[in-house]
Tab-separated table of C-alpha atoms and ligand atoms in Angstrom:
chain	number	residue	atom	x	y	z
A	1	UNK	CA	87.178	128.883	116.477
A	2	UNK	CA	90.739	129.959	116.723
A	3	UNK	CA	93.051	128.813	113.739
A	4	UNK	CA	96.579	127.872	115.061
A	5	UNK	CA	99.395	129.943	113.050
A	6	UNK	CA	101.439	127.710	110.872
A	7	UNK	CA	105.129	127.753	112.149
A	8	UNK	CA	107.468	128.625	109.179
A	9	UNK	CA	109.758	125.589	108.068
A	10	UNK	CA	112.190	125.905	106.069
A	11	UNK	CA	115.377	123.732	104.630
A	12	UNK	CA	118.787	123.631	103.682
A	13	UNK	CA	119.184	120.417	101.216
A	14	UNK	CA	122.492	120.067	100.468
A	15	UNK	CA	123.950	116.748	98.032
A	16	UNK	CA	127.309	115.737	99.727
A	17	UNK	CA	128.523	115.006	96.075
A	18	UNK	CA	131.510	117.307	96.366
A	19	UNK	CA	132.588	120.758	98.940
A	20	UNK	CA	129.852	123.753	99.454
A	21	UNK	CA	131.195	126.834	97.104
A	22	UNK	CA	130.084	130.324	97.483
A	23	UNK	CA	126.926	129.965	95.320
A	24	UNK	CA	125.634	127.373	97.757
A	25	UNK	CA	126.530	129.554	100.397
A	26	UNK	CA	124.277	132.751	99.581
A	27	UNK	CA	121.483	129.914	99.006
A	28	UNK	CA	122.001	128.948	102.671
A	29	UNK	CA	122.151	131.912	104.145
A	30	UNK	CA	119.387	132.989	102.395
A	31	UNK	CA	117.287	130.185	103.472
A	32	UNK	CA	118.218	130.913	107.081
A	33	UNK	CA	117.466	134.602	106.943
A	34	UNK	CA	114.246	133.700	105.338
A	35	UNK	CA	113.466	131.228	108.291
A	36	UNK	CA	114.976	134.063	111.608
A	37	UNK	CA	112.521	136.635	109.785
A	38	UNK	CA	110.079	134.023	110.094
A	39	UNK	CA	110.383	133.078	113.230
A	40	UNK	CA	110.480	130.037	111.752
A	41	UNK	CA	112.333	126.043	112.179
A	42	UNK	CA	115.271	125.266	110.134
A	43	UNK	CA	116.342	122.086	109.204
A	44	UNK	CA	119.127	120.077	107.153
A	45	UNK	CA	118.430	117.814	105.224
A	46	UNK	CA	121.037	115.821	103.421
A	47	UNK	CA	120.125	114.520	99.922
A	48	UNK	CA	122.628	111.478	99.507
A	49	UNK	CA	120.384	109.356	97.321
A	50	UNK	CA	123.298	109.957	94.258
A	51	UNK	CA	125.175	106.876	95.257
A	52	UNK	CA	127.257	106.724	92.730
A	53	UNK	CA	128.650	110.806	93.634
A	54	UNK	CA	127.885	111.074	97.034
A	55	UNK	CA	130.344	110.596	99.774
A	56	UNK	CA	129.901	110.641	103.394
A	57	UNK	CA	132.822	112.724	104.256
A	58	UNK	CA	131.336	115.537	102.095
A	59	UNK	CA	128.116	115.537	104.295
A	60	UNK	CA	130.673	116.177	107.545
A	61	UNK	CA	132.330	119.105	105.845
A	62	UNK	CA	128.528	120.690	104.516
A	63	UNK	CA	127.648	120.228	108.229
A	64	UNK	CA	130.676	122.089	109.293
A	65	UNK	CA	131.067	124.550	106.566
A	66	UNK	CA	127.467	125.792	107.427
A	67	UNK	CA	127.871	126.263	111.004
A	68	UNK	CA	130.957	128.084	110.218
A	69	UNK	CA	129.362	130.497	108.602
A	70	UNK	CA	126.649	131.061	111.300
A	71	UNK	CA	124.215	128.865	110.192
A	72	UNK	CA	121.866	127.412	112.518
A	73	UNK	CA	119.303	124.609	112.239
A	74	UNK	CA	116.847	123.021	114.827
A	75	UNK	CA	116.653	119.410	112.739
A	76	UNK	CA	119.042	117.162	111.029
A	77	UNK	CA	121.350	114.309	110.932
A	78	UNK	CA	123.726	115.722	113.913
A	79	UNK	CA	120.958	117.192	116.088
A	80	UNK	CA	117.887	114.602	115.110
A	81	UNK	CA	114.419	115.768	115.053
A	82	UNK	CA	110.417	114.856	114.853
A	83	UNK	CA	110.543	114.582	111.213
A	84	UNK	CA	113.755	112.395	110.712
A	85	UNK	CA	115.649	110.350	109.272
A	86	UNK	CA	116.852	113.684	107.285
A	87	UNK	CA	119.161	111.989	105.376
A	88	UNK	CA	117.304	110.471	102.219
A	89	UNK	CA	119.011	107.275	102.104
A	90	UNK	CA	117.346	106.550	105.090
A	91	UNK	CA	114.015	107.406	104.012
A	92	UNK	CA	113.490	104.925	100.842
A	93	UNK	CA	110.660	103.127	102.243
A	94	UNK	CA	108.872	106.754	102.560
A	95	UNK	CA	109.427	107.099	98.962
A	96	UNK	CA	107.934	103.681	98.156
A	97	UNK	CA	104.899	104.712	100.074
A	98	UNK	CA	104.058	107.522	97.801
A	99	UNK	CA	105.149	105.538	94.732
A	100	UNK	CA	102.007	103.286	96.093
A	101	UNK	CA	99.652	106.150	96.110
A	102	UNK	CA	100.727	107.686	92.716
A	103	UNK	CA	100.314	104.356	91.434
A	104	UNK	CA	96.666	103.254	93.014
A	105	UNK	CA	96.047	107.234	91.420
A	106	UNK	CA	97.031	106.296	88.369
A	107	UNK	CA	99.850	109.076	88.584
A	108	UNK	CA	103.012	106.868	87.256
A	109	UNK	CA	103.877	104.031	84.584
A	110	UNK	CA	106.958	101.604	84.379
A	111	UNK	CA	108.997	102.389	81.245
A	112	UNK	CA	111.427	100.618	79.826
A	113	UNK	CA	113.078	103.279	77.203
A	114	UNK	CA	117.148	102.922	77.521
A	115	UNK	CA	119.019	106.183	77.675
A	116	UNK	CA	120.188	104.954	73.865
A	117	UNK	CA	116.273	104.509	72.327
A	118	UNK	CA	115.297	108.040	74.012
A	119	UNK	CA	118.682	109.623	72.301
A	120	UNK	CA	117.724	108.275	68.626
A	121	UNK	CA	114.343	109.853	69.313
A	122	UNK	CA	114.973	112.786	70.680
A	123	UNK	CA	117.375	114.329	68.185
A	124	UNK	CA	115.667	118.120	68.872
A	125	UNK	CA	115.528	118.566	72.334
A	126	UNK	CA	113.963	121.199	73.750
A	127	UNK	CA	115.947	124.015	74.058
A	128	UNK	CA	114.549	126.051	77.041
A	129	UNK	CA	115.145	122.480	79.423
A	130	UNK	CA	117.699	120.630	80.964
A	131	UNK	CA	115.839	117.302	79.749
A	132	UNK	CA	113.601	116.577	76.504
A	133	UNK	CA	110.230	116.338	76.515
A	134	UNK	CA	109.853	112.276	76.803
A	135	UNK	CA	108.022	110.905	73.298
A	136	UNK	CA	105.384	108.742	75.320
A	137	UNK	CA	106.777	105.150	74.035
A	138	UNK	CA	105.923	103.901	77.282
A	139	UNK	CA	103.559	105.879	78.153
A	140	UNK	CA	99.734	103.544	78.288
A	141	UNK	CA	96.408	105.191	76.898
A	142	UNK	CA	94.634	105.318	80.000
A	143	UNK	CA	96.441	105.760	83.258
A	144	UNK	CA	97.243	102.378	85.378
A	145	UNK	CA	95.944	101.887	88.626
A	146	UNK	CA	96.961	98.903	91.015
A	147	UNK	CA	94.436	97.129	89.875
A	148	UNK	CA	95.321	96.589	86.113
A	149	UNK	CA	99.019	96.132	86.483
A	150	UNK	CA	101.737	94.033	88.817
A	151	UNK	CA	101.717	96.755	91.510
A	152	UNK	CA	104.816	98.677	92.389
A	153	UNK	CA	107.886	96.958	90.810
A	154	UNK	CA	111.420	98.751	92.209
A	155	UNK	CA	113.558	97.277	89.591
A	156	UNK	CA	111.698	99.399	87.109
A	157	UNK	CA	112.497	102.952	85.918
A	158	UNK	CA	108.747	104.612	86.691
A	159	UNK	CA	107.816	107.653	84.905
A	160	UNK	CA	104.953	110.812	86.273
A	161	UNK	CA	101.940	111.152	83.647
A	162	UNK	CA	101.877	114.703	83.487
A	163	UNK	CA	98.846	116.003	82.622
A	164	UNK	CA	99.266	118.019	79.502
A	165	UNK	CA	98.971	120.414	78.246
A	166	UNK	CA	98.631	122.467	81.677
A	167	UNK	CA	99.912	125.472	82.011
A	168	UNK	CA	101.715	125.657	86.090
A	169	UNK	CA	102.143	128.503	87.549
A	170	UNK	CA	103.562	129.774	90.892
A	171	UNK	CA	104.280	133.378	92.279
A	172	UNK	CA	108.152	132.806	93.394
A	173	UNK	CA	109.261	135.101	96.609
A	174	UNK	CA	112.215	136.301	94.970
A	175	UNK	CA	112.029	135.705	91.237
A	176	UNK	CA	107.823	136.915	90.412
A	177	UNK	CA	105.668	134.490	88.395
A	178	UNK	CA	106.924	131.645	86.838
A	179	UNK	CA	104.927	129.603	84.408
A	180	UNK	CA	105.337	126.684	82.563
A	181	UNK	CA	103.678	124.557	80.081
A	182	UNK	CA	103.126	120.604	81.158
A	183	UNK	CA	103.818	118.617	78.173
A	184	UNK	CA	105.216	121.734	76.275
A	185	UNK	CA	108.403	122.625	78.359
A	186	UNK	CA	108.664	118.691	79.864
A	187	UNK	CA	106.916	115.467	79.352
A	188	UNK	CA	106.101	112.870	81.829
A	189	UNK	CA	109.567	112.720	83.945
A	190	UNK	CA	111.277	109.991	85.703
A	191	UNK	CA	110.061	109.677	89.577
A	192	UNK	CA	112.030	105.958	90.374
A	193	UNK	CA	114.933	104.566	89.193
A	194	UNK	CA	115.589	101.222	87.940
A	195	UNK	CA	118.521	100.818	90.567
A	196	UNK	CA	115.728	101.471	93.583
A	197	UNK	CA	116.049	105.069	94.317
A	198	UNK	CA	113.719	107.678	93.397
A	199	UNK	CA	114.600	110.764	91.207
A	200	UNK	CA	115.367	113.793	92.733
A	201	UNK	CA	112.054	115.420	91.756
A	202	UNK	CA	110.272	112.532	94.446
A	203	UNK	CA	112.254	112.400	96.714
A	204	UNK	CA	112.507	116.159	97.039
A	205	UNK	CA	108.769	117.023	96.571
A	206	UNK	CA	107.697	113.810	99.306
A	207	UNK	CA	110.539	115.102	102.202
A	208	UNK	CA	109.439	118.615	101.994
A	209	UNK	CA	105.660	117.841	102.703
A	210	UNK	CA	106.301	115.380	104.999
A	211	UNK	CA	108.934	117.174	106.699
A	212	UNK	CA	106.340	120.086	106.870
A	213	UNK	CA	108.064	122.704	105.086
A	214	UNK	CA	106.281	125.918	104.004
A	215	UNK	CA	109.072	127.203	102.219
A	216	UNK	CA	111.368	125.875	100.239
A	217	UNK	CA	114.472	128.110	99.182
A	218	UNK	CA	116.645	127.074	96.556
A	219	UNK	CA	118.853	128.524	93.712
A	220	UNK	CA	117.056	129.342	90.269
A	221	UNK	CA	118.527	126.413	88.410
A	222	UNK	CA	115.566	124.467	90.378
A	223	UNK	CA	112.794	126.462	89.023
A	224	UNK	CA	111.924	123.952	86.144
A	225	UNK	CA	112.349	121.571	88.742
A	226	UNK	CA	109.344	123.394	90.816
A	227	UNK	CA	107.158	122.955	87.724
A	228	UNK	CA	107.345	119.298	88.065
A	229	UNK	CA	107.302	119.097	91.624
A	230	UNK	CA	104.142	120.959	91.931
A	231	UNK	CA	102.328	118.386	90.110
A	232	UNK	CA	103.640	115.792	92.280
A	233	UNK	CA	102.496	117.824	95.589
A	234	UNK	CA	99.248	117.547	93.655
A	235	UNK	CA	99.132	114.794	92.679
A	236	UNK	CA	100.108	113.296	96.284
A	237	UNK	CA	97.081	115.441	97.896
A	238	UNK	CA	99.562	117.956	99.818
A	239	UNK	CA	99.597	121.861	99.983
A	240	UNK	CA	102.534	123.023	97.778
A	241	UNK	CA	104.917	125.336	100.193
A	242	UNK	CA	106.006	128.442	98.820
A	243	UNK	CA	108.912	128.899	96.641
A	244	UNK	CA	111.759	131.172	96.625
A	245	UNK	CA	114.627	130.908	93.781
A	246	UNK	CA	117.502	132.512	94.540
A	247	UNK	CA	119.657	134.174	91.703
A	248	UNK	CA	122.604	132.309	90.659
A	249	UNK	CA	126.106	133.761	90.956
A	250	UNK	CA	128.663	133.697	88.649
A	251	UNK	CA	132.341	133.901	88.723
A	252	UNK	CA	135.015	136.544	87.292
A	253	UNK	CA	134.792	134.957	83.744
A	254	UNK	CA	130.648	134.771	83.587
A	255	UNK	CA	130.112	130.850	84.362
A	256	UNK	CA	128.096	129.205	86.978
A	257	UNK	CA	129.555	128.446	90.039
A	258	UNK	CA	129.922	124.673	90.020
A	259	UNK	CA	131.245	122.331	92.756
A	260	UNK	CA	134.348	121.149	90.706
A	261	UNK	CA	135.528	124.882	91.107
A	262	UNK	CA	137.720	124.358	93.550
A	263	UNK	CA	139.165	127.652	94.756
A	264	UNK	CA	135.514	129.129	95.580
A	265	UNK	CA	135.091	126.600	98.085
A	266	UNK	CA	133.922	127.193	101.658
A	267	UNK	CA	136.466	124.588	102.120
A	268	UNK	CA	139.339	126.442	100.459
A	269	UNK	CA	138.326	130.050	101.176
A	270	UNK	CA	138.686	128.972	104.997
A	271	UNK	CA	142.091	127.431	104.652
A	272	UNK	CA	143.298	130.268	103.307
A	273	UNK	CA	142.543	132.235	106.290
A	274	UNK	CA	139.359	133.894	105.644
A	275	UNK	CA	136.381	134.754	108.045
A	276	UNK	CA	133.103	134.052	107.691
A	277	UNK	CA	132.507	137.961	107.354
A	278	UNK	CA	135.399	138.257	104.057
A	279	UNK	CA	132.658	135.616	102.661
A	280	UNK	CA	129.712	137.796	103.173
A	281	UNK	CA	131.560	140.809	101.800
A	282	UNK	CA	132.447	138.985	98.714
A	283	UNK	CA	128.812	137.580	98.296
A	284	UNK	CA	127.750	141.518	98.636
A	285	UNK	CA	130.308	142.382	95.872
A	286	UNK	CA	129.117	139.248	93.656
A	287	UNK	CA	125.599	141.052	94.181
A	288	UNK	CA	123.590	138.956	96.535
A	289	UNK	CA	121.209	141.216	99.066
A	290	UNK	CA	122.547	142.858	102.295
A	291	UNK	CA	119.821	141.824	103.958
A	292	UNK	CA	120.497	138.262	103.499
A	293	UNK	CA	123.926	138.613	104.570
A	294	UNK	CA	122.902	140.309	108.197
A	295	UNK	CA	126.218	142.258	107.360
B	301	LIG	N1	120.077	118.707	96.864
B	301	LIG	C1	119.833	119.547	95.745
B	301	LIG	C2	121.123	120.182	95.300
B	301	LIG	O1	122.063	120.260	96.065
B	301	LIG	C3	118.891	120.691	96.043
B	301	LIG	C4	117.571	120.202	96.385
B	301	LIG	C5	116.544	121.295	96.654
B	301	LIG	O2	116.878	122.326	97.237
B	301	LIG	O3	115.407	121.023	96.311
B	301	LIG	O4	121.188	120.588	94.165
């Protein structure tokens, strides 16, 4: 029997919590050269589940910075699609779906740890990760299922029982092999929030394998988030897509490119007067790939 070829799928995943700079730029570009080489779909997906950052007006100007540039995508919240809503507010009761089958799994507990009681026990955090390794106050000796606790409660912060140690490893399209010790480099990490949104790491790792993405490309800040999300594609019985990290740039004086600076903003580069093609060139000169670019 004949197999049918998978379609490549990729995504762009912006968070309207402030103007698209040049670093997000060579991330998006790269993600849509990955997906023309690929023959592939292309969608946008627009991860406003940050309510107290996001605004809507910054989701308008991603949409329009992008297609400035050139960008083009098949499925999103202008254009619609067969895997909508793509904008994760819209998509909460999604989320509480796969809460409900991490839970009847055994995959999550409720925890109850303030920010304050996990900062008095954490004095040492880990140094090679954004977020300590959580101690485990919470955490019960033998994983919950729906039938030995209340069931799903939203009002709860929920953490992921990691299964540690593991080591997790992935071969990364643009970065080589990662790998990354469960319970070593994190602990079991927040998947809902008390205030009824899940944490990025959820809602993320659920979109992109319902959505039907086969690769995700991102910017290398995510890769510890990969570790985690790999266990939760597990964990939720899907295929893990492929990853792809791209390099981060950095401006004149050797920091990050971050959304609060201003003046390497699509935003402001194009009221100043330039083209979509001065961007490229100064992405080339900041070192991202020709090829990329389509220069
Ligand atoms: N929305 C996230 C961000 O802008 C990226 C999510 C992802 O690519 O997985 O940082």
């Amino acid at each position: 029997m004949k197999s049918t070829p998978i379609v490549y799928r990729g995504r762009l995943a912006p968070s309207p919590t402030g103007f698209l700079h040049l670093g997000h730029a060579a991330t998006f570009l790269a993600a849509a050269h990955r997906s023309k080489s690929n023959a592939g779909n292309l969608l946008f997906r627009n991860d406003d589940l940050d309510c107290a950052r996001v605004r809507p007006h910054f989701t308008e100007a991603a949409l329009q910075d992008l297609r400035w540039l050139g960008i083009q995508w098949q499925e999103g919240p202008d254009t619609g699609g067969p895997r909508g809503p793509y904008s994760q507010s819209e998509r909460i009761s999604l989320y509480k779906g796969a809460m409900l089958s991490l839970l009847e799994a055994g995959w999550v507990y409720p925890c109850g740890c303030s920010r304050r009681d996990l900062a008095l026990a954490l004095s040492a955090p880990h140094p090679s990760d954004e977020e300590p390794v959580y101690p485990g106050f919470c955490r019960p000796k033998t994983p919950l299922s729906n039938s030995c606790s209340p069931g799903f409660q939203p009002e709860l912060n929920w953490r992921f029982r990691i299964p540690g140690p593991e080591r997790v490893c992935f071969v990364d399209g643009r970065q080589g092999s990662q790998s990354a010790t469960a319970a070593v480099d994190f602990g079991d990490f927040l998947v809902w929030r008390k205030d009824g949104v899940p944490s990025y790491q959820l809602a993320s790792a659920v979109d992109d394998a319902l959505m039907g993405i086969t690769e995700v490309v991102r910017g290398a800040d995510l890769i510890t988030s990969s570790f985690r999300q790999l266990l939760l594609w597990r964990a939720l019985g899907h295929t893990p897509p492929k990853l792809y990290h791209c390099s981060l740039l950095t401006d004149a004086a050797g920091q990050r490119l971050a959304k609060r600076n201003d003046a390497l903003s699509l935003r402001t580069l194009r009221a100043a007067g330039h083209t979509p093609r001065d961007v490229k060139i100064r992405l080339l000169e900041m070192g991202v790939p020709a090829e990329i670019l389509e220069l």
